[in-house]
XYZ file of C-alpha atoms in Angstrom:
560
model
C 35.917 10.501 3.351
C 39.361 11.498 2.142
C 41.849 8.908 0.931
C 41.416 5.220 0.096
C 39.084 3.024 2.111
C 38.905 -0.766 2.246
C 35.585 -2.184 1.084
C 34.793 -5.445 2.819
C 31.989 -7.944 2.269
C 29.600 -6.234 4.703
C 30.566 -2.558 4.664
C 33.198 0.093 4.052
C 35.985 0.617 6.571
C 34.955 3.544 8.769
C 31.480 3.858 7.203
C 29.344 1.021 8.584
C 25.570 0.942 8.902
C 23.889 2.272 12.039
C 20.661 0.250 11.827
C 21.479 -3.337 10.891
C 17.824 -4.388 11.130
C 16.881 -2.245 8.139
C 20.201 -1.885 6.361
C 23.485 -3.692 5.916
C 24.253 -7.352 5.414
C 25.799 -8.906 2.341
C 22.987 -7.813 0.019
C 23.033 -4.201 1.244
C 26.705 -3.600 1.912
C 27.083 -0.304 0.013
C 24.408 2.315 -0.669
C 24.755 4.348 -3.898
C 23.142 7.684 -4.804
C 23.688 9.940 -7.786
C 24.788 13.573 -8.191
C 22.093 14.005 -10.831
C 19.454 13.125 -8.224
C 20.994 15.688 -5.877
C 20.428 18.337 -8.552
C 16.896 17.019 -9.180
C 15.882 17.260 -5.528
C 17.491 20.672 -5.112
C 15.153 21.928 -7.837
C 12.087 19.985 -6.650
C 12.431 21.008 -3.000
C 13.878 24.468 -3.542
C 16.974 23.638 -1.501
C 20.625 24.604 -1.847
C 21.968 23.259 1.433
C 22.782 19.660 0.496
C 26.120 18.133 1.491
C 27.684 14.866 0.297
C 26.032 11.934 2.035
C 22.778 13.898 2.416
C 20.756 10.872 1.290
C 22.555 8.420 3.570
C 24.632 6.876 0.793
C 28.129 5.428 1.045
C 29.019 6.249 -2.569
C 27.954 9.503 -4.206
C 28.441 8.901 -7.932
C 28.443 10.831 -11.187
C 26.289 8.730 -13.507
C 24.631 5.359 -12.782
C 21.022 6.693 -12.943
C 18.276 4.512 -11.471
C 16.462 4.328 -14.824
C 19.543 2.879 -16.564
C 21.331 0.737 -13.956
C 19.909 -2.810 -13.890
C 19.643 -5.327 -11.071
C 22.564 -7.714 -11.582
C 24.851 -5.153 -13.259
C 28.479 -5.539 -12.174
C 31.015 -2.745 -11.773
C 34.666 -2.338 -10.918
C 35.524 0.678 -8.768
C 39.126 0.988 -7.705
C 40.262 -2.420 -6.493
C 36.777 -3.764 -5.680
C 34.016 -5.397 -7.741
C 30.320 -4.828 -7.009
C 26.922 -6.208 -8.084
C 23.593 -4.326 -7.949
C 21.144 -6.235 -5.731
C 18.104 -4.036 -4.985
C 16.771 -0.486 -4.662
C 17.032 1.458 -1.427
C 14.642 0.337 1.305
C 12.008 2.892 2.312
C 13.390 4.034 5.664
C 12.221 7.007 7.744
C 15.845 8.040 8.316
C 16.148 9.663 4.896
C 13.261 11.923 5.905
C 15.092 12.891 9.086
C 18.271 13.668 7.166
C 16.352 15.749 4.629
C 14.058 17.389 7.203
C 11.268 16.302 4.857
C 8.929 13.653 6.363
C 7.550 12.715 2.919
C 10.978 11.907 1.502
C 10.680 8.089 1.522
C 7.466 8.350 -0.493
C 8.931 10.969 -2.831
C 11.935 8.775 -3.661
C 9.560 6.022 -4.798
C 6.961 8.123 -6.592
C 9.636 10.102 -8.491
C 11.595 6.968 -9.443
C 14.859 8.018 -7.761
C 15.430 5.569 -4.889
C 19.141 4.817 -5.307
C 20.404 1.264 -4.925
C 22.595 -1.185 -3.034
C 25.769 -2.991 -4.040
C 26.884 -6.447 -2.982
C 30.682 -6.741 -2.725
C 31.962 -9.491 -5.025
C 35.657 -8.693 -4.619
C 36.990 -6.805 -1.630
C 39.419 -3.969 -2.309
C 40.194 -0.288 -1.775
C 38.278 2.621 -3.302
C 38.606 6.391 -3.105
C 36.960 9.513 -4.448
C 37.752 9.985 -8.121
C 37.974 6.271 -8.981
C 36.568 5.389 -12.390
C 33.401 3.264 -12.479
C 33.737 0.496 -15.071
C 30.753 -1.675 -15.980
C 31.806 -5.319 -16.275
C 28.466 -6.875 -17.189
C 24.713 -6.278 -17.454
C 22.149 -8.103 -15.368
C 19.804 -10.634 -16.989
C 16.308 -9.383 -17.899
C 17.762 -5.827 -17.919
C 15.264 -4.571 -15.335
C 16.348 -1.207 -14.020
C 16.459 -0.150 -10.405
C 13.572 2.248 -11.035
C 11.482 -0.515 -12.697
C 12.024 -2.973 -9.851
C 11.250 -0.321 -7.244
C 8.009 0.699 -8.959
C 7.003 -2.937 -9.474
C 7.021 -3.555 -5.725
C 5.837 -0.247 -4.282
C 3.466 1.260 -6.851
C -0.005 -0.109 -7.730
C -0.336 -2.644 -10.521
C 2.301 -5.402 -10.129
C 1.833 -6.973 -13.612
C 2.242 -10.730 -13.362
C 4.608 -11.018 -16.325
C 6.884 -8.342 -14.863
C 6.892 -10.038 -11.440
C 7.881 -13.314 -13.108
C 10.606 -11.476 -14.989
C 11.989 -10.002 -11.767
C 12.090 -13.435 -10.147
C 14.366 -14.683 -12.910
C 17.120 -12.284 -11.814
C 19.516 -14.328 -9.719
C 21.254 -11.255 -8.267
C 18.033 -9.808 -6.804
C 18.260 -9.901 -3.014
C 16.346 -12.663 -1.183
C 14.119 -10.162 0.622
C 12.869 -8.650 -2.613
C 12.471 -12.098 -4.158
C 10.266 -13.083 -1.226
C 8.112 -10.007 -1.796
C 7.689 -10.778 -5.487
C 6.936 -14.447 -4.752
C 4.142 -13.294 -2.434
C 2.795 -10.984 -5.141
C 2.886 -13.813 -7.676
C 1.079 -16.186 -5.318
C -1.515 -13.497 -4.648
C -2.077 -12.990 -8.386
C -2.495 -16.732 -8.930
C -5.000 -17.021 -6.085
C -6.975 -14.010 -7.335
C -6.593 -12.305 -3.963
C -7.681 -8.695 -4.273
C -6.502 -5.412 -2.829
C -3.479 -4.317 -0.878
C 0.133 -5.308 -1.402
C 1.035 -8.754 -0.053
C 4.576 -8.171 -1.258
C 5.001 -5.669 1.553
C 2.893 -7.079 4.374
C 1.107 -10.257 5.368
C -1.721 -8.029 6.629
C -2.854 -7.693 3.008
C -3.196 -11.456 2.594
C -6.451 -11.644 4.524
C -9.531 -11.378 2.287
C -11.786 -8.384 2.698
C -14.055 -8.769 5.749
C -17.543 -10.097 5.081
C -19.095 -7.005 6.672
C -17.879 -3.660 7.939
C -18.019 -2.635 11.570
C -19.993 -4.622 14.125
C -23.273 -6.441 13.611
C -25.499 -8.132 16.149
C -25.377 -11.928 16.423
C -27.268 -14.156 18.848
C -25.779 -16.730 21.210
C -27.472 -20.005 20.285
C -25.550 -22.341 22.591
C -23.168 -22.291 25.555
C -21.048 -25.387 26.215
C -18.645 -25.888 29.131
C -15.452 -27.495 27.786
C -13.590 -27.562 31.118
C -13.712 -25.862 34.514
C -12.313 -22.669 32.972
C -13.209 -22.783 29.257
C -16.631 -22.425 27.669
C -17.669 -22.377 24.024
C -20.209 -19.915 22.646
C -21.990 -20.585 19.357
C -23.222 -17.487 17.501
C -25.793 -17.214 14.740
C -27.517 -14.468 12.771
C -30.694 -12.953 14.188
C -32.750 -14.274 11.266
C -31.155 -17.727 11.210
C -29.414 -17.215 7.839
C -25.990 -18.797 7.384
C -23.034 -16.660 8.400
C -20.313 -15.933 5.797
C -17.672 -18.653 5.697
C -14.503 -17.981 7.659
C -11.029 -19.274 6.870
C -9.566 -21.899 9.178
C -7.565 -20.034 11.819
C -9.341 -16.669 11.645
C -10.746 -14.759 14.613
C -13.766 -12.581 15.312
C -13.977 -9.509 17.528
C -16.637 -8.937 20.183
C -17.715 -5.582 21.579
C -19.106 -6.203 25.051
C -20.772 -3.796 27.483
C -18.650 -2.651 30.384
C -20.193 -2.178 33.781
C -18.170 0.966 34.520
C -17.995 4.176 32.484
C -14.820 3.462 30.524
C -16.478 2.386 27.288
C -17.069 -1.089 25.831
C -14.780 -4.093 26.148
C -13.364 -5.113 22.763
C -11.705 -8.509 22.470
C -10.699 -10.934 19.714
C -11.294 -14.697 19.912
C -10.243 -17.405 17.458
C -12.985 -19.420 15.812
C -12.805 -23.011 17.029
C -15.578 -24.575 14.954
C -15.657 -26.025 11.461
C -15.015 -23.435 8.713
C -18.031 -23.166 6.443
C -20.537 -23.844 9.230
C -23.718 -21.790 9.270
C -22.682 -20.404 12.678
C -19.495 -19.368 14.491
C -18.028 -20.946 17.621
C -15.544 -19.335 19.957
C -14.035 -20.950 23.040
C -13.030 -18.605 25.847
C -10.880 -19.226 28.904
C -12.027 -17.405 32.041
C -8.976 -15.472 33.235
C -8.745 -14.501 36.940
C -8.722 -10.782 36.137
C -10.164 -10.966 32.632
C -12.912 -8.378 32.328
C -14.194 -9.645 28.961
C -13.873 -13.380 29.678
C -15.480 -12.825 33.064
C -18.374 -10.916 31.498
C -18.989 -13.704 28.981
C -18.883 -16.454 31.592
C -21.303 -14.562 33.851
C -23.728 -13.084 31.281
C -23.629 -14.989 27.984
C -26.598 -17.341 27.750
C -28.601 -18.686 24.822
C -30.612 -15.834 23.297
C -28.196 -13.047 24.264
C -27.296 -10.676 21.415
C -23.679 -9.568 20.991
C -21.938 -7.078 18.706
C -19.470 -8.949 16.466
C -16.973 -7.865 13.784
C -16.410 -10.115 10.772
C -13.752 -12.849 10.713
C -10.237 -11.622 10.022
C -6.643 -12.685 10.360
C -3.752 -14.102 8.346
C -2.981 -17.061 10.650
C -4.845 -19.324 8.257
C -4.361 -22.800 6.862
C -2.628 -22.703 3.473
C -4.063 -25.037 0.881
C -1.704 -27.386 -0.960
C -0.199 -30.863 -0.783
C 2.590 -30.309 1.756
C 2.770 -31.773 5.284
C 1.065 -29.874 8.121
C 2.173 -29.593 11.759
C -0.490 -28.305 14.180
C 1.053 -27.317 17.518
C -0.854 -25.955 20.520
C -1.021 -25.730 24.279
C -4.044 -25.046 26.477
C -6.703 -22.833 24.943
C -4.281 -22.149 22.073
C -5.932 -25.209 20.552
C -8.799 -23.090 19.161
C -7.427 -21.877 15.786
C -5.578 -25.108 15.002
C -8.724 -27.081 15.828
C -10.501 -25.096 13.103
C -7.631 -26.087 10.772
C -8.087 -29.745 11.719
C -11.788 -29.429 10.917
C -10.861 -28.044 7.500
C -8.382 -30.833 6.767
C -10.962 -33.441 7.747
C -13.647 -31.829 5.587
C -11.284 -31.930 2.617
C -10.514 -35.611 3.273
C -6.923 -34.522 2.897
C -4.154 -36.906 1.899
C -1.586 -34.565 3.449
C 0.556 -35.888 6.290
C -0.646 -34.202 9.502
C 1.037 -33.975 12.903
C -1.202 -33.090 15.847
C 0.956 -31.916 18.783
C -0.844 -30.665 21.886
C 0.030 -29.986 25.493
C -2.282 -29.842 28.530
C -2.096 -30.581 32.243
C -4.374 -33.642 32.298
C -7.749 -34.990 31.146
C -9.611 -32.441 33.270
C -7.771 -29.659 31.472
C -7.497 -30.961 27.907
C -10.014 -29.411 25.488
C -12.071 -31.060 22.738
C -10.448 -34.470 23.279
C -13.324 -36.439 21.722
C -13.787 -33.982 18.862
C -10.092 -34.078 18.034
C -10.010 -37.881 18.206
C -12.937 -38.146 15.771
C -11.399 -35.670 13.312
C -7.992 -37.336 13.380
C -9.686 -40.663 12.774
C -10.885 -39.436 9.368
C -7.362 -38.586 8.158
C -5.340 -41.078 6.150
C -1.930 -40.044 7.534
C -2.125 -38.460 10.997
C 0.609 -38.563 13.671
C -0.460 -37.656 17.228
C 1.434 -36.585 20.356
C -0.637 -35.356 23.303
C 1.439 -34.433 26.345
C 0.085 -34.220 29.901
C 2.358 -32.290 32.244
C 0.456 -33.454 35.374
C -1.507 -36.576 34.474
C -4.174 -37.725 36.916
C -3.945 -41.228 38.423
C -6.927 -42.165 36.263
C -5.387 -40.858 33.015
C -4.370 -43.703 30.699
C -1.222 -43.377 28.657
C -1.833 -44.531 25.125
C -5.514 -43.588 25.366
C -5.890 -40.206 27.082
C -2.371 -39.033 26.252
C 0.805 -40.235 24.567
C 3.582 -38.604 26.620
C 4.052 -37.539 30.237
C 5.585 -34.091 30.668
C 5.342 -30.885 28.676
C 5.280 -30.661 24.913
C 8.966 -29.878 24.708
C 11.783 -29.165 22.306
C 13.311 -32.547 23.137
C 10.160 -34.343 22.000
C 9.884 -32.267 18.799
C 13.446 -33.207 17.857
C 12.536 -36.906 17.875
C 9.721 -36.526 15.325
C 11.886 -36.174 12.201
C 9.592 -33.538 10.725
C 10.023 -33.024 6.966
C 11.682 -29.762 5.949
C 8.825 -28.903 3.565
C 6.191 -28.987 6.335
C 4.220 -25.890 7.326
C 3.722 -25.507 11.079
C 0.979 -23.558 12.861
C 1.688 -22.747 16.509
C -0.621 -21.231 19.131
C -0.345 -21.032 22.902
C 1.340 -18.959 25.619
C 4.075 -16.609 24.382
C 6.979 -18.537 25.935
C 5.622 -21.796 24.517
C 5.399 -20.321 21.024
C 8.929 -18.919 21.247
C 10.263 -22.362 22.221
C 8.307 -24.130 19.488
C 9.390 -21.696 16.769
C 13.018 -22.164 17.793
C 12.952 -25.952 17.812
C 10.922 -26.211 14.604
C 13.366 -24.020 12.692
C 16.287 -25.848 14.315
C 14.686 -29.070 13.050
C 14.982 -27.875 9.466
C 11.659 -26.140 8.775
C 11.874 -22.900 6.834
C 11.231 -20.005 9.236
C 8.697 -18.586 6.759
C 6.694 -21.825 7.124
C 6.468 -21.629 10.919
C 3.438 -19.473 11.658
C 2.192 -18.277 15.013
C -0.917 -16.653 16.452
C -0.851 -14.506 19.586
C -4.010 -13.754 21.553
C -2.701 -10.416 22.821
C -0.938 -7.553 21.094
C 1.785 -8.585 18.650
C 5.389 -7.524 19.114
C 6.236 -4.074 17.797
C 8.872 -3.143 15.220
C 10.645 0.179 15.713
C 13.703 0.094 13.437
C 16.831 1.665 14.811
C 15.154 3.282 17.821
C 15.564 1.635 21.238
C 16.016 -2.086 21.629
C 13.082 -3.598 23.481
C 10.993 -0.413 23.447
C 8.905 0.703 26.394
C 8.131 -1.692 29.227
C 4.918 0.161 30.165
C 1.602 -1.561 29.613
C -0.710 0.241 27.169
C -2.159 3.340 28.844
C -3.926 6.611 28.131
C -1.523 9.152 26.609
C 0.262 11.338 29.128
C -0.675 14.416 27.094
C -3.864 14.681 25.077
C -4.106 18.397 24.297
C -7.018 20.745 24.948
C -8.958 20.470 21.702
C -12.453 18.990 21.505
C -12.779 15.226 21.227
C -13.546 14.329 17.603
C -13.447 10.529 17.827
C -12.374 7.601 19.953
C -9.684 5.108 18.983
C -9.919 1.608 20.452
C -6.920 -0.734 20.455
C -8.776 -4.038 20.685
C -5.919 -6.386 21.637
C -4.539 -3.924 24.171
C -7.937 -3.324 25.814
C -7.635 0.453 25.532
C -9.984 3.163 24.233
C -8.543 6.643 23.800
C -10.160 9.980 22.887
C -8.715 11.623 19.776
C -8.817 15.394 19.788
C -9.028 17.899 16.960
C -5.703 18.295 15.128
C -4.466 15.222 16.988
C -1.632 12.918 15.958
C -1.629 10.154 13.375
C -2.892 6.775 14.523
C 0.715 5.585 14.647
C 1.775 8.500 16.850
C -1.246 7.946 19.097
C -0.410 4.249 19.496
C 3.177 5.173 20.378
C 1.989 7.729 22.945
C -0.059 4.936 24.551
C 2.787 2.362 24.399
C 0.640 0.114 22.206
C 3.045 -2.159 20.256
C 3.169 -1.121 16.603
C 5.211 -1.882 13.500
C 6.590 0.809 11.210
C 9.530 1.769 9.020
C 8.925 4.579 6.501
C 6.292 6.585 8.462
C 4.964 8.074 5.232
C 2.701 5.504 3.539
C 5.187 3.491 1.469
C 6.432 0.358 3.242
C 3.085 -0.902 4.684
C 4.764 -2.262 7.824
C 2.156 -0.381 9.853
C -0.816 -1.822 7.909
C -3.415 -2.904 10.459
C -6.933 -4.316 10.348
C -9.653 -1.747 11.054
C -12.511 -3.516 12.785
C -14.787 -0.496 12.458
C -14.623 3.162 11.529
C -13.054 5.253 8.785
C -9.893 7.351 8.473
C -8.532 10.194 6.381
C -5.016 10.077 4.888
C -2.419 12.840 4.832
C -0.245 12.298 2.907
C -2.018 9.849 0.622
C -0.251 6.454 0.660
C 1.701 5.377 -2.413
C -0.583 2.313 -2.633
C -3.842 1.809 -0.740
C -3.937 -0.877 1.965
C -6.090 -3.968 1.555
C -9.855 -3.531 2.066
C -10.625 -3.402 5.782
C -7.069 -2.307 6.662
C -5.496 1.061 7.413
C -1.980 2.514 7.250
C -1.391 3.939 10.711
C 1.532 6.190 9.835
C -0.351 8.641 7.610
C -3.959 8.398 8.833
C -6.199 10.075 11.376
C -9.688 8.978 12.447
C -12.679 10.394 10.603
C -15.081 8.499 12.889
C -14.678 6.317 15.962
C -12.152 3.623 15.021
C -11.443 0.146 16.388
C -8.001 -1.222 15.457
C -6.684 -4.779 15.736
C -3.792 -3.721 17.989
């Protein structure tokens, strides 16, 4: 831009950010890239067609290299003062601008990401203004060092601790490094928890599906039954974490391939067997099959326990919130707390219609009775005439925001919420409004999770998951099953990446860089193997796959 421009706290006059979900805000007000990096990429890519702003930056500067500028450095440019807060985020848009899909990965692997300024003092700037360094950031960690520490393999603990001592580092990057530090302290292995919660789940106890036997079927209500599964030889099953789920592959009576569904474990973690509790839905093919065919002695194909909606160990208060059959994962958490003889303060908040509908009432009562500090609210929205307040339930009406507000929940509590989507949305809102940190309010959805498509179309497609409209004419090389979406799709020779296939089927997905850097698309692979092109900057956690740069090598079942 010609002439002076006013730099404000959030952006530059006339040069704001287009995608505020991935860019912008106080910590990312001004993007900086260097002329020296322009010359570097011209040589590396054999290009001579670059124009100013080619890399999406607000300031194109002479000097300030990424391997010398430190997080926390302060500069005066014209009438404004700036502070370095973080490297560039790995966005797909730079690849579009450069007509080079690998560009986000190249910026990281070559140590030339560029960086963001926070505006400390608003003022005017213009081309030609001198850049004056006013101070150096503590720890003197360069932009290139910080970027490599998060995105490249290794993450040395002492360096992560050093990064966390930099006050100017943006909160988002601090959160990533805190997750890496916690992972190092817990000896969790594989993947990058600094980039995605999907890496926090331990490696699955077995790969693919193995056959387990139904040992017991128990009716819990008119619509919910529990199924206990054991190994064929009677050996103990690997321990699951409280809150995890297993995946069943069930035969389908038509020719459309097997039914693949996930169900939370409702039994005590560490038991020799697994228990799931399934609600029979009016049009539920899988739940209907189980309720009609699953009897003691039946063998089923089962994938190992997975999931990151798990009870965190520690001394802090716990709030377990559920409605209907959403009780299943939080019941497993209650079992775990009881087994530990925890001294933690525990709130048990559950909603049901009445005593005919409430699940595991006696089991829950017994478990709560073993805890030293348990608070209980059970809400019946339509209590029966025979239901006794104070014994069968505590409150008439739904488990509501108004009731939650009266509980005076401590701000350091961690809440676990499961139930219908609208219920979870309401509970998340009121819990955060009540002072709980949003990062400590965790939810589990039975169906497909919400997608993340930065800067594309708000809301995405409204179509239910479906076969792709165009599949090509090549031979079928594999099938791809999206377990939560109930869809199995043929993948043809020279077909798209798994991310592109999911998008073609309107299966909700998460992504940002689309080239194996950011790990937003990291997804559990319940069975099957993939091949990567390009290779990701850092491998996903064991049992997971990066959708954006992978294609199936064999039949694949994804937790989507």
